[in-house]
Short mmCIF file of C-alpha atoms and ligand atoms in Angstrom, two decimals:
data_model
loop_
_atom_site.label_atom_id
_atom_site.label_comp_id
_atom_site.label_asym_id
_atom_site.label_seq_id
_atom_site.Cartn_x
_atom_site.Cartn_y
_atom_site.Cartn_z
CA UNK A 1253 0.00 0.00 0.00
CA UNK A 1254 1.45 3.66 -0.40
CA UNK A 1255 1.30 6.42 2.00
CA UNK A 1256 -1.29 8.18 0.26
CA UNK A 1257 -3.46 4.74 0.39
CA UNK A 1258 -3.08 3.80 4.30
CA UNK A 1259 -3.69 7.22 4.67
CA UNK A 1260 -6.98 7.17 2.91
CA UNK A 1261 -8.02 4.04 4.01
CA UNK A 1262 -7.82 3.90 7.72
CA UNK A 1263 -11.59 3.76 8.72
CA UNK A 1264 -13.06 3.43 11.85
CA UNK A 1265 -13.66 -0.68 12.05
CA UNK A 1266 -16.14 -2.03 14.13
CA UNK A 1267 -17.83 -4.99 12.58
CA UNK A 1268 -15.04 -6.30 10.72
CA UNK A 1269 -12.83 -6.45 13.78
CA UNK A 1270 -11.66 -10.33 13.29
CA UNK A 1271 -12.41 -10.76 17.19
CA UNK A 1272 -11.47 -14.93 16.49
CA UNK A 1273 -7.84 -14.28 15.64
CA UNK A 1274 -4.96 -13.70 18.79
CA UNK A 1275 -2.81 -10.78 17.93
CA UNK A 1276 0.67 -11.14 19.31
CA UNK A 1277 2.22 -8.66 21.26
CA UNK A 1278 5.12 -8.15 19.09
CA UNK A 1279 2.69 -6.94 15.94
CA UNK A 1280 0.95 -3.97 18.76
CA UNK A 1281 5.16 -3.39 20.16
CA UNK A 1282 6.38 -2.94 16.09
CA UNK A 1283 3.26 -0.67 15.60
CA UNK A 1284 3.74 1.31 18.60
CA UNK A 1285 7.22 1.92 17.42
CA UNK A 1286 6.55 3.02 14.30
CA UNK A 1287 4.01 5.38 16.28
CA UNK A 1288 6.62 6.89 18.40
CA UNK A 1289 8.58 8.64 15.82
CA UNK A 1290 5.47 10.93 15.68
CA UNK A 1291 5.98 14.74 16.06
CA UNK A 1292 5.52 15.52 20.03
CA UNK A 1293 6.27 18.70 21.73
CA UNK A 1294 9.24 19.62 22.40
CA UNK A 1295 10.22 15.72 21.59
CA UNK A 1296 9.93 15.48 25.82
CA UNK A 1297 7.74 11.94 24.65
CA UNK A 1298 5.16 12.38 27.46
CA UNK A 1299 3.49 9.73 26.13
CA UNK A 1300 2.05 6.06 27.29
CA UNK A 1301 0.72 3.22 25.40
CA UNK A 1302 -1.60 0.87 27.74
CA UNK A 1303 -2.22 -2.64 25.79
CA UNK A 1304 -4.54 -4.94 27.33
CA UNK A 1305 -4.93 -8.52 26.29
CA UNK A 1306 -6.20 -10.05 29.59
CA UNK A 1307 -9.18 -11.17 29.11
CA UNK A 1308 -10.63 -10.24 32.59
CA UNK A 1309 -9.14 -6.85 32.31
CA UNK A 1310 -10.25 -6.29 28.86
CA UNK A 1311 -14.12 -7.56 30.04
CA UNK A 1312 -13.81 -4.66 33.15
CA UNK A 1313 -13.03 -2.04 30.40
CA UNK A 1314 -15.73 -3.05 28.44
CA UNK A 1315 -18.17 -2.57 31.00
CA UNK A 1316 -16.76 1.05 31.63
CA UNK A 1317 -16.64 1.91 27.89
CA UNK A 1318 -20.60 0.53 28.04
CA UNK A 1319 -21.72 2.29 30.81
CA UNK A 1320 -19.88 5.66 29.61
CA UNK A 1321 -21.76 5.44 25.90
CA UNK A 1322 -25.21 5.09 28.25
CA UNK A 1323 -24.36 8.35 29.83
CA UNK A 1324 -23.16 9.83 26.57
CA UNK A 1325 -26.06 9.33 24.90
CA UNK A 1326 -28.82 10.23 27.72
CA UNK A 1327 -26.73 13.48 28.08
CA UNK A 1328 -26.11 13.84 24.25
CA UNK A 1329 -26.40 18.00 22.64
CA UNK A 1330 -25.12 17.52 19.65
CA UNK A 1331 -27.39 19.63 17.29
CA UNK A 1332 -25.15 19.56 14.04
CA UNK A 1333 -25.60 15.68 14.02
CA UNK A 1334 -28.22 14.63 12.40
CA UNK A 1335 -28.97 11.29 13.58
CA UNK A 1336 -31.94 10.37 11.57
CA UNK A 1337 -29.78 10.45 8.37
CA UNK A 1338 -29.03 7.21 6.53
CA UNK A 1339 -25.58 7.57 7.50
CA UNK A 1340 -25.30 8.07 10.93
CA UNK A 1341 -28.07 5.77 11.53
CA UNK A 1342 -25.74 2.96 10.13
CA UNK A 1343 -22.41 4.51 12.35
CA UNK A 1344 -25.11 4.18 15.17
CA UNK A 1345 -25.91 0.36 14.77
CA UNK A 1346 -21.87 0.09 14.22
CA UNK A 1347 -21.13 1.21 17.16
CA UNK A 1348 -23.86 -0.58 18.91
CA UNK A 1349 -22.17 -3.55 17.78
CA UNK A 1350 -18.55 -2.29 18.82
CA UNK A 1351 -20.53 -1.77 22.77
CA UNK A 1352 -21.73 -5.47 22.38
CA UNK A 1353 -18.73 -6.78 21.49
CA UNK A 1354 -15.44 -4.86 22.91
CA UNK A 1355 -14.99 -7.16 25.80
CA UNK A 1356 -14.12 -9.83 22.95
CA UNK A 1357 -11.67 -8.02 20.78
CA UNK A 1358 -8.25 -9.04 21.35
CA UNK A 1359 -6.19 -6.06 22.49
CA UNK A 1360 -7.16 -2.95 23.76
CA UNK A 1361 -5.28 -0.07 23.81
CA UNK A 1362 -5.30 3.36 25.75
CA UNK A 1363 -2.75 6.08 24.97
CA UNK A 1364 -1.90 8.56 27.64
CA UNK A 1365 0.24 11.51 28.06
CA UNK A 1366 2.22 12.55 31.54
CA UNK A 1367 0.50 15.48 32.13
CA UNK A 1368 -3.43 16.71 33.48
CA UNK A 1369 -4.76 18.75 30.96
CA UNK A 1370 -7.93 19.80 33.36
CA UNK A 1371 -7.92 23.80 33.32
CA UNK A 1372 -4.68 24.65 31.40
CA UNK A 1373 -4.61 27.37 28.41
CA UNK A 1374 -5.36 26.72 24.79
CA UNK A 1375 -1.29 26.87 24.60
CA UNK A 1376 -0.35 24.06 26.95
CA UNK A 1377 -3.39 21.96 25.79
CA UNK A 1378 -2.28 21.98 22.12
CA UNK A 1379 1.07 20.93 23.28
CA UNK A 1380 0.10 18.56 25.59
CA UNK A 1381 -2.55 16.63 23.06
CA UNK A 1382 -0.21 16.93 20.34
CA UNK A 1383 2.55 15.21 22.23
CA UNK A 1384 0.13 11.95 22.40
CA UNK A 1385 -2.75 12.58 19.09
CA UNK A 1386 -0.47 12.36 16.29
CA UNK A 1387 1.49 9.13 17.53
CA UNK A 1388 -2.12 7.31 18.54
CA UNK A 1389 -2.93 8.32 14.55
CA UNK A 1390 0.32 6.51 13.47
CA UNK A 1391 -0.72 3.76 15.51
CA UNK A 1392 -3.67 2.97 13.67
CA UNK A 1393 -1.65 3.52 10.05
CA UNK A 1394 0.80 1.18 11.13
CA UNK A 1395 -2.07 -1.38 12.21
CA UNK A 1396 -3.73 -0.32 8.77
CA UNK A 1397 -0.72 -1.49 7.03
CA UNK A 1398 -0.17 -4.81 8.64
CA UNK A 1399 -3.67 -5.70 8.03
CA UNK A 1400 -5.37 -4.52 11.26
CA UNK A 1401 -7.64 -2.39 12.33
CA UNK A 1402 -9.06 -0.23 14.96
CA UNK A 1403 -11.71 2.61 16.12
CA UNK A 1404 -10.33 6.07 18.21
CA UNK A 1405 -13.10 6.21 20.80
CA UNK A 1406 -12.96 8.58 23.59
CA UNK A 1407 -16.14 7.53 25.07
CA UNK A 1408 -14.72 5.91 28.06
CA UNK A 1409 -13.18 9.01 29.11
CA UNK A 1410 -16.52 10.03 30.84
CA UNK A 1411 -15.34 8.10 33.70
CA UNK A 1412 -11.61 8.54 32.96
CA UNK A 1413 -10.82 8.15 36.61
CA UNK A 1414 -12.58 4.98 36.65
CA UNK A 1415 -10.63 3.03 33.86
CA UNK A 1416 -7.39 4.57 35.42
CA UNK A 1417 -8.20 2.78 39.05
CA UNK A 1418 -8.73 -0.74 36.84
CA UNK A 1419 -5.28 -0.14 34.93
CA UNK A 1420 -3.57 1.74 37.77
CA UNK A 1421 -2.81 4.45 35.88
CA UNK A 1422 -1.59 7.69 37.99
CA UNK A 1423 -4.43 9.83 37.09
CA UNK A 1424 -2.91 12.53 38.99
CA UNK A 1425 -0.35 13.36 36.48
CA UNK A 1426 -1.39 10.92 33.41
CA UNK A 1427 -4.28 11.90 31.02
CA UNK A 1428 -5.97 9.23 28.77
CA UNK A 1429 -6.37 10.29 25.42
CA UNK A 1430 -9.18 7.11 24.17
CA UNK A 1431 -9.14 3.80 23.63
CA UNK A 1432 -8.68 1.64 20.99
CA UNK A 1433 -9.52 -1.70 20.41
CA UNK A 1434 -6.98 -3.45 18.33
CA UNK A 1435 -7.55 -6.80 16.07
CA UNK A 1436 -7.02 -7.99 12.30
CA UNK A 1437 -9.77 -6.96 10.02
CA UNK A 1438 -11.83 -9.51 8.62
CA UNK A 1439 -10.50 -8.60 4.57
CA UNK A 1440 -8.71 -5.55 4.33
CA UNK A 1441 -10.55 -3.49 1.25
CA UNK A 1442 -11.33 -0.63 2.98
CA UNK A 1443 -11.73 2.55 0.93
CA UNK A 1444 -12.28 6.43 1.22
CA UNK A 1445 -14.67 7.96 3.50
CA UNK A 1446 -17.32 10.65 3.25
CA UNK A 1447 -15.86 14.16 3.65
CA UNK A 1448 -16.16 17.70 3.22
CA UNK A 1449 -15.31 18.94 -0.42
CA UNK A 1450 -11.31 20.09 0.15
CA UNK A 1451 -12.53 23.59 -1.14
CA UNK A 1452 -15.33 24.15 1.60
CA UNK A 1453 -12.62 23.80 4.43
CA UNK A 1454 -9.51 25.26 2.88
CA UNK A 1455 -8.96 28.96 3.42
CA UNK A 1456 -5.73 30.24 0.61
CA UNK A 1457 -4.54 33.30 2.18
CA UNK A 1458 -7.46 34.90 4.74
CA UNK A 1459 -10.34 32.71 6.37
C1 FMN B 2357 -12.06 12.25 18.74
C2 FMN B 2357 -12.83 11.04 18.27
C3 FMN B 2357 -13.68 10.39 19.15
C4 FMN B 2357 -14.39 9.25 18.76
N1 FMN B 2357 -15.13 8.55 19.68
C5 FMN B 2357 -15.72 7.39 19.31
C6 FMN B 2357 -16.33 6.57 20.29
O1 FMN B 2357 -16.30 6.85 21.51
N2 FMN B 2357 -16.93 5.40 19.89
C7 FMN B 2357 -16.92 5.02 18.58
O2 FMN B 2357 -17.46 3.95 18.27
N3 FMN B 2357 -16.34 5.79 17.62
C8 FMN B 2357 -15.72 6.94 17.95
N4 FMN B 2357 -15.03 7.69 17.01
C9 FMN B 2357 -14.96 7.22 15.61
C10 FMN B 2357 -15.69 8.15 14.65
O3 FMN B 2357 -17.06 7.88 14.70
C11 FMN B 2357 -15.13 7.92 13.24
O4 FMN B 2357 -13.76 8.27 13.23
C12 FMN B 2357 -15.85 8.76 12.20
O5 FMN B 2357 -17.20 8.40 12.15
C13 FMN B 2357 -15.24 8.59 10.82
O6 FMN B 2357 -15.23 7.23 10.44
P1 FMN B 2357 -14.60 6.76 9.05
O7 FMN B 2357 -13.15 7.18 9.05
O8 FMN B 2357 -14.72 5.26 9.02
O9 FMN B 2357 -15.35 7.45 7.96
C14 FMN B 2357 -14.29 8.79 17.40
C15 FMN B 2357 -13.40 9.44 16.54
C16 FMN B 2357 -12.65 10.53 16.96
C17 FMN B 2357 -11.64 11.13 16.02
#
């Protein structure tokens, strides 16, 4: 595949997570290393990588990812969505099936960077996220190119503290940026998604 391909191609895979085939730890340790050559700031490499293949564990974080998307929803104000399109209505029974089934897919995996991010400026946030967002992307290209797949969800984060206490993660000084369950795809012909026409988003010059 070229770069222009996996970078075209990485969708977010929920049903056609192969959740019948182990992945060894060595494929999520080679992707992770591609991942950390990612642009961070000031290359200080705050970041984490949490992978989760116990099955007990993974069940636990399935119940917190579950009972986070309950609380998302019955809270949900999203007014630019428009859920009754054709669409979203099929992203909605995707990721219904992603809540039924998480506690089954193979690996799961949370990113983090050393750092809170609760109340800091615009400044220190943009730093801080893009020390951890751009190698989490990578991740998924580099799982995209060995023929596996993923989702970025951030759902779980609702009750951040919560999954940190289960993976005794610091949450003190260590923020989670998602979690993303990691397994081969079941064929790999995945192609572009909907988006906004370039033009409509690109500002030459002035907004
Ligand atoms: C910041 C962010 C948060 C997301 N949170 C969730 C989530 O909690 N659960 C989920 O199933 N998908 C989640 N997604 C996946 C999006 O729904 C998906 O990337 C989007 O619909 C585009 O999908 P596509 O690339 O296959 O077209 C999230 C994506 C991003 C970038």
């Amino acid at each position: 595949m070229t770069a222009d391909e996996v970078l075209t191609t990485t969708r977010a895979v929920r049903k056609r997570l192969d959740l019948t085939r182990p992945v060894p730890r060595d494929v999520i340790r080679d992707c992770l290393r591609i991942a950390l050559q990612a642009p961070n700031g000031s290359n200080r490499q705050l970041w984490h990588f949490v992978v989760v293949d116990d099955p007990d564990t993974r069940a636990a974080m399935a119940e917190i990812y579950r009972d986070s998307l309950a609380v998302y929803r019955s809270d949900l104000d999203l007014p630019a969505v428009d859920w009754a399109s054709p669409a979203n209505q099929r992203m909605g029974a995707s990721v219904d099936h992603l809540r039924d089934h998480l506690h089954e897919v193979p690996v799961l995996v949370i990113p983090a960077v050393e750092a809170r991010l609760d109340g800091v400026s615009i400044g220190d946030q943009a730093h801080l996220w893009g020390s951890i967002l751009p190698a989490a992307w990578s991740f998924m290209l580099a799982l995209r190119s060995r023929g596996l797949g993923s989702v970025w969800t951030t759902v779980h984060l609702q009750q951040e503290q919560r999954m940190a206490e289960l993976l005794g993660i610091p949450y003190d000084r260590v923020t989670q940026a998602g979690l993303f369950p990691v397994a081969y795809t079941i064929g790999t012909d995945f192609t572009a998604g909907h988006r906004t026409l370039t033009d409509e988003v690109v500002h030459f010059d002035r907004w």
